[in-house]
mmCIF file with all atom_site columns, C-alpha atoms in Angstrom:
data_model
loop_
_atom_site.group_PDB
_atom_site.id
_atom_site.type_symbol
_atom_site.label_atom_id
_atom_site.label_alt_id
_atom_site.label_comp_id
_atom_site.label_asym_id
_atom_site.label_entity_id
_atom_site.label_seq_id
_atom_site.pdbx_PDB_ins_code
_atom_site.Cartn_x
_atom_site.Cartn_y
_atom_site.Cartn_z
_atom_site.occupancy
_atom_site.B_iso_or_equiv
_atom_site.pdbx_formal_charge
_atom_site.auth_seq_id
_atom_site.auth_comp_id
_atom_site.auth_asym_id
_atom_site.auth_atom_id
_atom_site.pdbx_PDB_model_num
ATOM 1   C CA . MET A 1 1   ? 33.813 147.377 69.165 1.00 0.00 ? 1   MET A CA 1
ATOM 2   C CA . SER A 1 2   ? 31.194 146.214 71.405 1.00 0.00 ? 2   SER A CA 1
ATOM 3   C CA . GLY A 1 3   ? 30.668 142.763 72.852 1.00 0.00 ? 3   GLY A CA 1
ATOM 4   C CA . GLY A 1 4   ? 27.809 142.072 70.468 1.00 0.00 ? 4   GLY A CA 1
ATOM 5   C CA . GLU A 1 5   ? 29.926 142.804 67.425 1.00 0.00 ? 5   GLU A CA 1
ATOM 6   C CA . VAL A 1 6   ? 32.724 140.517 68.646 1.00 0.00 ? 6   VAL A CA 1
ATOM 7   C CA . ALA A 1 7   ? 30.224 137.736 69.289 1.00 0.00 ? 7   ALA A CA 1
ATOM 8   C CA . GLY A 1 8   ? 28.778 138.209 65.792 1.00 0.00 ? 8   GLY A CA 1
ATOM 9   C CA . ILE A 1 9   ? 32.245 138.055 64.227 1.00 0.00 ? 9   ILE A CA 1
ATOM 10  C CA . LEU A 1 10  ? 33.060 134.885 66.229 1.00 0.00 ? 10  LEU A CA 1
ATOM 11  C CA . VAL A 1 11  ? 29.812 133.272 65.118 1.00 0.00 ? 11  VAL A CA 1
ATOM 12  C CA . ALA A 1 12  ? 30.520 134.253 61.496 1.00 0.00 ? 12  ALA A CA 1
ATOM 13  C CA . VAL A 1 13  ? 34.086 132.845 61.697 1.00 0.00 ? 13  VAL A CA 1
ATOM 14  C CA . PHE A 1 14  ? 32.749 129.640 63.309 1.00 0.00 ? 14  PHE A CA 1
ATOM 15  C CA . TRP A 1 15  ? 30.170 129.244 60.512 1.00 0.00 ? 15  TRP A CA 1
ATOM 16  C CA . ALA A 1 16  ? 32.856 129.918 57.889 1.00 0.00 ? 16  ALA A CA 1
ATOM 17  C CA . ILE A 1 17  ? 35.127 127.208 59.378 1.00 0.00 ? 17  ILE A CA 1
ATOM 18  C CA . LEU A 1 18  ? 32.182 124.800 59.659 1.00 0.00 ? 18  LEU A CA 1
ATOM 19  C CA . VAL A 1 19  ? 31.147 125.401 56.043 1.00 0.00 ? 19  VAL A CA 1
ATOM 20  C CA . SER A 1 20  ? 34.787 124.931 54.919 1.00 0.00 ? 20  SER A CA 1
ATOM 21  C CA . PHE A 1 21  ? 34.993 121.578 56.727 1.00 0.00 ? 21  PHE A CA 1
ATOM 22  C CA . LEU A 1 22  ? 31.677 120.495 55.231 1.00 0.00 ? 22  LEU A CA 1
ATOM 23  C CA . ALA A 1 23  ? 32.856 121.540 51.758 1.00 0.00 ? 23  ALA A CA 1
ATOM 24  C CA . VAL A 1 24  ? 36.061 119.478 52.129 1.00 0.00 ? 24  VAL A CA 1
ATOM 25  C CA . ALA A 1 25  ? 34.069 116.507 53.425 1.00 0.00 ? 25  ALA A CA 1
ATOM 26  C CA . LEU A 1 26  ? 31.615 116.756 50.517 1.00 0.00 ? 26  LEU A CA 1
ATOM 27  C CA . ALA A 1 27  ? 34.496 117.009 48.024 1.00 0.00 ? 27  ALA A CA 1
ATOM 28  C CA . ARG A 1 28  ? 36.089 113.846 49.461 1.00 0.00 ? 28  ARG A CA 1
ATOM 29  C CA . LEU A 1 29  ? 32.723 112.089 49.463 1.00 0.00 ? 29  LEU A CA 1
ATOM 30  C CA . ALA A 1 30  ? 32.334 112.990 45.790 1.00 0.00 ? 30  ALA A CA 1
ATOM 31  C CA . GLN A 1 31  ? 35.766 111.462 45.055 1.00 0.00 ? 31  GLN A CA 1
ATOM 32  C CA . VAL A 1 32  ? 34.831 108.291 46.930 1.00 0.00 ? 32  VAL A CA 1
ATOM 33  C CA . LEU A 1 33  ? 31.574 108.023 44.986 1.00 0.00 ? 33  LEU A CA 1
ATOM 34  C CA . LYS A 1 34  ? 33.425 108.487 41.653 1.00 0.00 ? 34  LYS A CA 1
ATOM 35  C CA . ALA A 1 35  ? 35.939 105.772 42.624 1.00 0.00 ? 35  ALA A CA 1
ATOM 36  C CA . THR A 1 36  ? 33.114 103.480 43.689 1.00 0.00 ? 36  THR A CA 1
ATOM 37  C CA . THR A 1 37  ? 31.321 104.068 40.388 1.00 0.00 ? 37  THR A CA 1
ATOM 38  C CA . ARG A 1 38  ? 34.513 103.199 38.462 1.00 0.00 ? 38  ARG A CA 1
ATOM 39  C CA . LEU A 1 39  ? 35.031 100.068 40.570 1.00 0.00 ? 39  LEU A CA 1
ATOM 40  C CA . VAL A 1 40  ? 31.464 98.889  40.013 1.00 0.00 ? 40  VAL A CA 1
ATOM 41  C CA . ALA A 1 41  ? 31.832 99.469  36.262 1.00 0.00 ? 41  ALA A CA 1
ATOM 42  C CA . GLU A 1 42  ? 35.072 97.455  36.140 1.00 0.00 ? 42  GLU A CA 1
ATOM 43  C CA . VAL A 1 43  ? 33.592 94.614  38.195 1.00 0.00 ? 43  VAL A CA 1
ATOM 44  C CA . THR A 1 44  ? 30.577 94.544  35.900 1.00 0.00 ? 44  THR A CA 1
ATOM 45  C CA . GLU A 1 45  ? 32.813 94.394  32.826 1.00 0.00 ? 45  GLU A CA 1
ATOM 46  C CA . GLN A 1 46  ? 34.712 91.436  34.269 1.00 0.00 ? 46  GLN A CA 1
ATOM 47  C CA . ALA A 1 47  ? 31.759 89.670  35.883 1.00 0.00 ? 47  ALA A CA 1
ATOM 48  C CA . VAL A 1 48  ? 29.549 89.466  32.813 1.00 0.00 ? 48  VAL A CA 1
ATOM 49  C CA . PRO A 1 49  ? 31.978 87.256  30.810 1.00 0.00 ? 49  PRO A CA 1
ATOM 50  C CA . LEU A 1 50  ? 32.675 85.145  33.910 1.00 0.00 ? 50  LEU A CA 1
ATOM 51  C CA . LEU A 1 51  ? 28.961 84.581  34.448 1.00 0.00 ? 51  LEU A CA 1
ATOM 52  C CA . ALA A 1 52  ? 28.556 83.641  30.785 1.00 0.00 ? 52  ALA A CA 1
ATOM 53  C CA . ASP A 1 53  ? 31.411 81.127  31.099 1.00 0.00 ? 53  ASP A CA 1
ATOM 54  C CA . ALA A 1 54  ? 29.930 79.728  34.314 1.00 0.00 ? 54  ALA A CA 1
ATOM 55  C CA . SER A 1 55  ? 26.561 79.344  32.641 1.00 0.00 ? 55  SER A CA 1
ATOM 56  C CA . THR A 1 56  ? 28.159 77.488  29.720 1.00 0.00 ? 56  THR A CA 1
ATOM 57  C CA . THR A 1 57  ? 30.042 75.228  32.124 1.00 0.00 ? 57  THR A CA 1
ATOM 58  C CA . VAL A 1 58  ? 26.890 74.432  34.089 1.00 0.00 ? 58  VAL A CA 1
ATOM 59  C CA . ARG A 1 59  ? 25.039 73.578  30.876 1.00 0.00 ? 59  ARG A CA 1
ATOM 60  C CA . SER A 1 60  ? 27.894 71.301  29.785 1.00 0.00 ? 60  SER A CA 1
ATOM 61  C CA . ALA A 1 61  ? 27.990 69.611  33.183 1.00 0.00 ? 61  ALA A CA 1
ATOM 62  C CA . ARG A 1 62  ? 24.237 69.042  33.044 1.00 0.00 ? 62  ARG A CA 1
ATOM 63  C CA . THR A 1 63  ? 24.578 67.466  29.596 1.00 0.00 ? 63  THR A CA 1
ATOM 64  C CA . GLN A 1 64  ? 27.354 65.185  30.853 1.00 0.00 ? 64  GLN A CA 1
ATOM 65  C CA . LEU A 1 65  ? 25.296 64.212  33.911 1.00 0.00 ? 65  LEU A CA 1
ATOM 66  C CA . ASP A 1 66  ? 22.360 63.352  31.649 1.00 0.00 ? 66  ASP A CA 1
ATOM 67  C CA . ARG A 1 67  ? 24.664 61.102  29.623 1.00 0.00 ? 67  ARG A CA 1
ATOM 68  C CA . VAL A 1 68  ? 26.045 59.449  32.761 1.00 0.00 ? 68  VAL A CA 1
ATOM 69  C CA . ASP A 1 69  ? 22.498 58.914  34.017 1.00 0.00 ? 69  ASP A CA 1
ATOM 70  C CA . ALA A 1 70  ? 21.561 57.230  30.741 1.00 0.00 ? 70  ALA A CA 1
ATOM 71  C CA . ILE A 1 71  ? 24.660 55.019  30.914 1.00 0.00 ? 71  ILE A CA 1
ATOM 72  C CA . ALA A 1 72  ? 23.927 54.104  34.538 1.00 0.00 ? 72  ALA A CA 1
ATOM 73  C CA . SER A 1 73  ? 20.343 53.128  33.691 1.00 0.00 ? 73  SER A CA 1
ATOM 74  C CA . ASP A 1 74  ? 21.616 51.007  30.769 1.00 0.00 ? 74  ASP A CA 1
ATOM 75  C CA . VAL A 1 75  ? 24.131 49.286  33.049 1.00 0.00 ? 75  VAL A CA 1
ATOM 76  C CA . GLN A 1 76  ? 21.402 48.653  35.607 1.00 0.00 ? 76  GLN A CA 1
ATOM 77  C CA . GLU A 1 77  ? 19.221 47.098  32.906 1.00 0.00 ? 77  GLU A CA 1
ATOM 78  C CA . VAL A 1 78  ? 22.092 44.900  31.665 1.00 0.00 ? 78  VAL A CA 1
ATOM 79  C CA . THR A 1 79  ? 22.830 43.818  35.246 1.00 0.00 ? 79  THR A CA 1
ATOM 80  C CA . SER A 1 80  ? 19.186 42.946  35.778 1.00 0.00 ? 80  SER A CA 1
ATOM 81  C CA . ASN A 1 81  ? 19.111 40.934  32.551 1.00 0.00 ? 81  ASN A CA 1
ATOM 82  C CA . ALA A 1 82  ? 22.338 39.126  33.467 1.00 0.00 ? 82  ALA A CA 1
ATOM 83  C CA . SER A 1 83  ? 20.937 38.274  36.891 1.00 0.00 ? 83  SER A CA 1
ATOM 84  C CA . ALA A 1 84  ? 17.759 36.926  35.342 1.00 0.00 ? 84  ALA A CA 1
ATOM 85  C CA . LEU A 1 85  ? 19.772 34.886  32.839 1.00 0.00 ? 85  LEU A CA 1
ATOM 86  C CA . SER A 1 86  ? 22.023 33.545  35.599 1.00 0.00 ? 86  SER A CA 1
ATOM 87  C CA . SER A 1 87  ? 19.088 32.425  37.714 1.00 0.00 ? 87  SER A CA 1
ATOM 88  C CA . THR A 1 88  ? 17.440 30.843  34.655 1.00 0.00 ? 88  THR A CA 1
ATOM 89  C CA . VAL A 1 89  ? 20.614 28.906  33.770 1.00 0.00 ? 89  VAL A CA 1
ATOM 90  C CA . ALA A 1 90  ? 21.080 27.855  37.404 1.00 0.00 ? 90  ALA A CA 1
ATOM 91  C CA . SER A 1 91  ? 17.523 26.608  37.710 1.00 0.00 ? 91  SER A CA 1
ATOM 92  C CA . THR A 1 92  ? 17.646 24.847  34.324 1.00 0.00 ? 92  THR A CA 1
ATOM 93  C CA . PHE A 1 93  ? 21.041 23.155  34.544 1.00 0.00 ? 93  PHE A CA 1
ATOM 94  C CA . GLY A 1 94  ? 21.913 23.304  38.256 1.00 0.00 ? 94  GLY A CA 1
ATOM 95  C CA . GLY A 1 95  ? 19.699 20.507  39.530 1.00 0.00 ? 95  GLY A CA 1
ATOM 96  C CA . PRO A 1 96  ? 20.522 17.971  36.791 1.00 0.00 ? 96  PRO A CA 1
ATOM 97  C CA . LEU A 1 97  ? 24.257 18.737  36.991 1.00 0.00 ? 97  LEU A CA 1
ATOM 98  C CA . VAL A 1 98  ? 24.280 18.131  40.733 1.00 0.00 ? 98  VAL A CA 1
ATOM 99  C CA . LYS A 1 99  ? 22.474 14.844  40.211 1.00 0.00 ? 99  LYS A CA 1
ATOM 100 C CA . VAL A 1 100 ? 24.934 13.758  37.491 1.00 0.00 ? 100 VAL A CA 1
ATOM 101 C CA . ALA A 1 101 ? 27.909 14.694  39.677 1.00 0.00 ? 101 ALA A CA 1
ATOM 102 C CA . ALA A 1 102 ? 26.499 12.780  42.635 1.00 0.00 ? 102 ALA A CA 1
ATOM 103 C CA . PHE A 1 103 ? 25.814 9.769   40.435 1.00 0.00 ? 103 PHE A CA 1
ATOM 104 C CA . GLY A 1 104 ? 29.364 9.885   39.035 1.00 0.00 ? 104 GLY A CA 1
ATOM 105 C CA . TYR A 1 105 ? 30.818 10.105  42.536 1.00 0.00 ? 105 TYR A CA 1
ATOM 106 C CA . GLY A 1 106 ? 28.739 7.145   43.666 1.00 0.00 ? 106 GLY A CA 1
ATOM 107 C CA . VAL A 1 107 ? 29.837 5.088   40.671 1.00 0.00 ? 107 VAL A CA 1
ATOM 108 C CA . ARG A 1 108 ? 33.525 5.906   41.296 1.00 0.00 ? 108 ARG A CA 1
ATOM 109 C CA . LYS A 1 109 ? 33.198 4.976   44.964 1.00 0.00 ? 109 LYS A CA 1
ATOM 110 C CA . ALA A 1 110 ? 31.445 1.727   44.131 1.00 0.00 ? 110 ALA A CA 1
ATOM 111 C CA . LEU A 1 111 ? 33.984 0.723   41.496 1.00 0.00 ? 111 LEU A CA 1
ATOM 112 C CA . GLY A 1 112 ? 36.910 1.655   43.727 1.00 0.00 ? 112 GLY A CA 1
ATOM 113 C CA . ARG A 1 113 ? 35.780 -0.586  46.610 1.00 0.00 ? 113 ARG A CA 1
ATOM 114 C CA . ASP A 1 114 ? 34.909 -3.543  44.429 1.00 0.00 ? 114 ASP A CA 1
ATOM 115 C CA . ARG A 1 115 ? 38.197 -3.398  42.566 1.00 0.00 ? 115 ARG A CA 1
ATOM 116 C CA . GLU A 1 116 ? 40.507 -3.267  45.585 1.00 0.00 ? 116 GLU A CA 1
ATOM 117 C CA . GLY A 1 117 ? 38.377 -4.835  48.251 1.00 0.00 ? 117 GLY A CA 1
ATOM 118 C CA . ALA A 1 118 ? 39.990 -2.488  50.746 1.00 0.00 ? 118 ALA A CA 1
ATOM 119 C CA . PRO A 1 119 ? 38.937 0.762   52.308 1.00 0.00 ? 119 PRO A CA 1
ATOM 120 C CA . PRO A 1 120 ? 39.643 3.937   50.338 1.00 0.00 ? 120 PRO A CA 1
ATOM 121 C CA . ALA A 1 121 ? 43.162 5.423   50.399 1.00 0.00 ? 121 ALA A CA 1
ATOM 122 C CA . ALA A 1 122 ? 42.212 8.235   52.797 1.00 0.00 ? 122 ALA A CA 1
ATOM 123 C CA . GLU A 1 123 ? 41.386 5.662   55.471 1.00 0.00 ? 123 GLU A CA 1
ATOM 124 C CA . ARG A 1 124 ? 44.703 3.777   54.997 1.00 0.00 ? 124 ARG A CA 1
ATOM 125 C CA . ARG A 1 125 ? 46.811 6.758   56.067 1.00 0.00 ? 125 ARG A CA 1
ATOM 126 C CA . THR A 1 126 ? 47.988 7.433   59.589 1.00 0.00 ? 126 THR A CA 1
ATOM 127 C CA . VAL A 1 127 ? 48.707 10.809  61.143 1.00 0.00 ? 127 VAL A CA 1
ATOM 128 C CA . ILE A 1 128 ? 52.088 11.001  62.919 1.00 0.00 ? 128 ILE A CA 1
ATOM 129 C CA . VAL A 1 129 ? 53.170 14.282  64.538 1.00 0.00 ? 129 VAL A CA 1
ATOM 130 C CA . GLY A 1 130 ? 50.854 16.345  62.407 1.00 0.00 ? 130 GLY A CA 1
ATOM 131 C CA . ARG A 1 131 ? 51.775 14.565  59.137 1.00 0.00 ? 131 ARG A CA 1
ATOM 132 C CA . THR A 1 132 ? 50.050 11.918  57.081 1.00 0.00 ? 132 THR A CA 1
ATOM 133 C CA . VAL A 1 133 ? 52.234 8.892   56.338 1.00 0.00 ? 133 VAL A CA 1
ATOM 134 C CA . PRO A 1 134 ? 51.326 6.363   53.585 1.00 0.00 ? 134 PRO A CA 1
ATOM 135 C CA . ALA A 1 135 ? 50.970 2.688   54.523 1.00 0.00 ? 135 ALA A CA 1
ATOM 136 C CA . ALA A 1 136 ? 54.274 1.690   52.828 1.00 0.00 ? 136 ALA A CA 1
ATOM 137 C CA . ARG A 1 137 ? 56.287 4.089   54.995 1.00 0.00 ? 137 ARG A CA 1
ATOM 138 C CA . ARG A 1 138 ? 54.490 2.938   58.153 1.00 0.00 ? 138 ARG A CA 1
ATOM 139 C CA . ARG A 1 139 ? 55.726 -0.590  57.582 1.00 0.00 ? 139 ARG A CA 1
ATOM 140 C CA . LYS A 1 140 ? 59.310 0.661   57.250 1.00 0.00 ? 140 LYS A CA 1
ATOM 141 C CA . GLN A 1 141 ? 58.982 2.667   60.449 1.00 0.00 ? 141 GLN A CA 1
ATOM 142 C CA . LYS A 1 142 ? 57.634 -0.329  62.382 1.00 0.00 ? 142 LYS A CA 1
ATOM 143 C CA . GLY A 1 143 ? 60.226 -2.829  61.092 1.00 0.00 ? 143 GLY A CA 1
#
């Protein structure tokens, strides 16, 4: 055997080993692709019902939010009406009621002074050590 024949056999063996490795790699790649295809099919089978449920939930939530929005606008309208009514009642009855109360207070003050001829009770008290003592007790303390 000559050197050229040995080199040819070595090249042929090298190519045979290389082709064998490539065949094994392609076989494993085919298995990976089959597994990936199965996985994608299973995910699709499970994802479609989940997406349908999510879509139903989002629709329901939107309906509920529309209802809440309607309720909030109704509450805002009622609050506005109550505020308007309150200001109307205050402007209608507030001024006259204050005048009647002031008049009543003035009448009570005037009748109280004329009847007793003395200053009002609040002025007849004395403060002793942080307490208010009525006039009757002050006389006992002095005597």
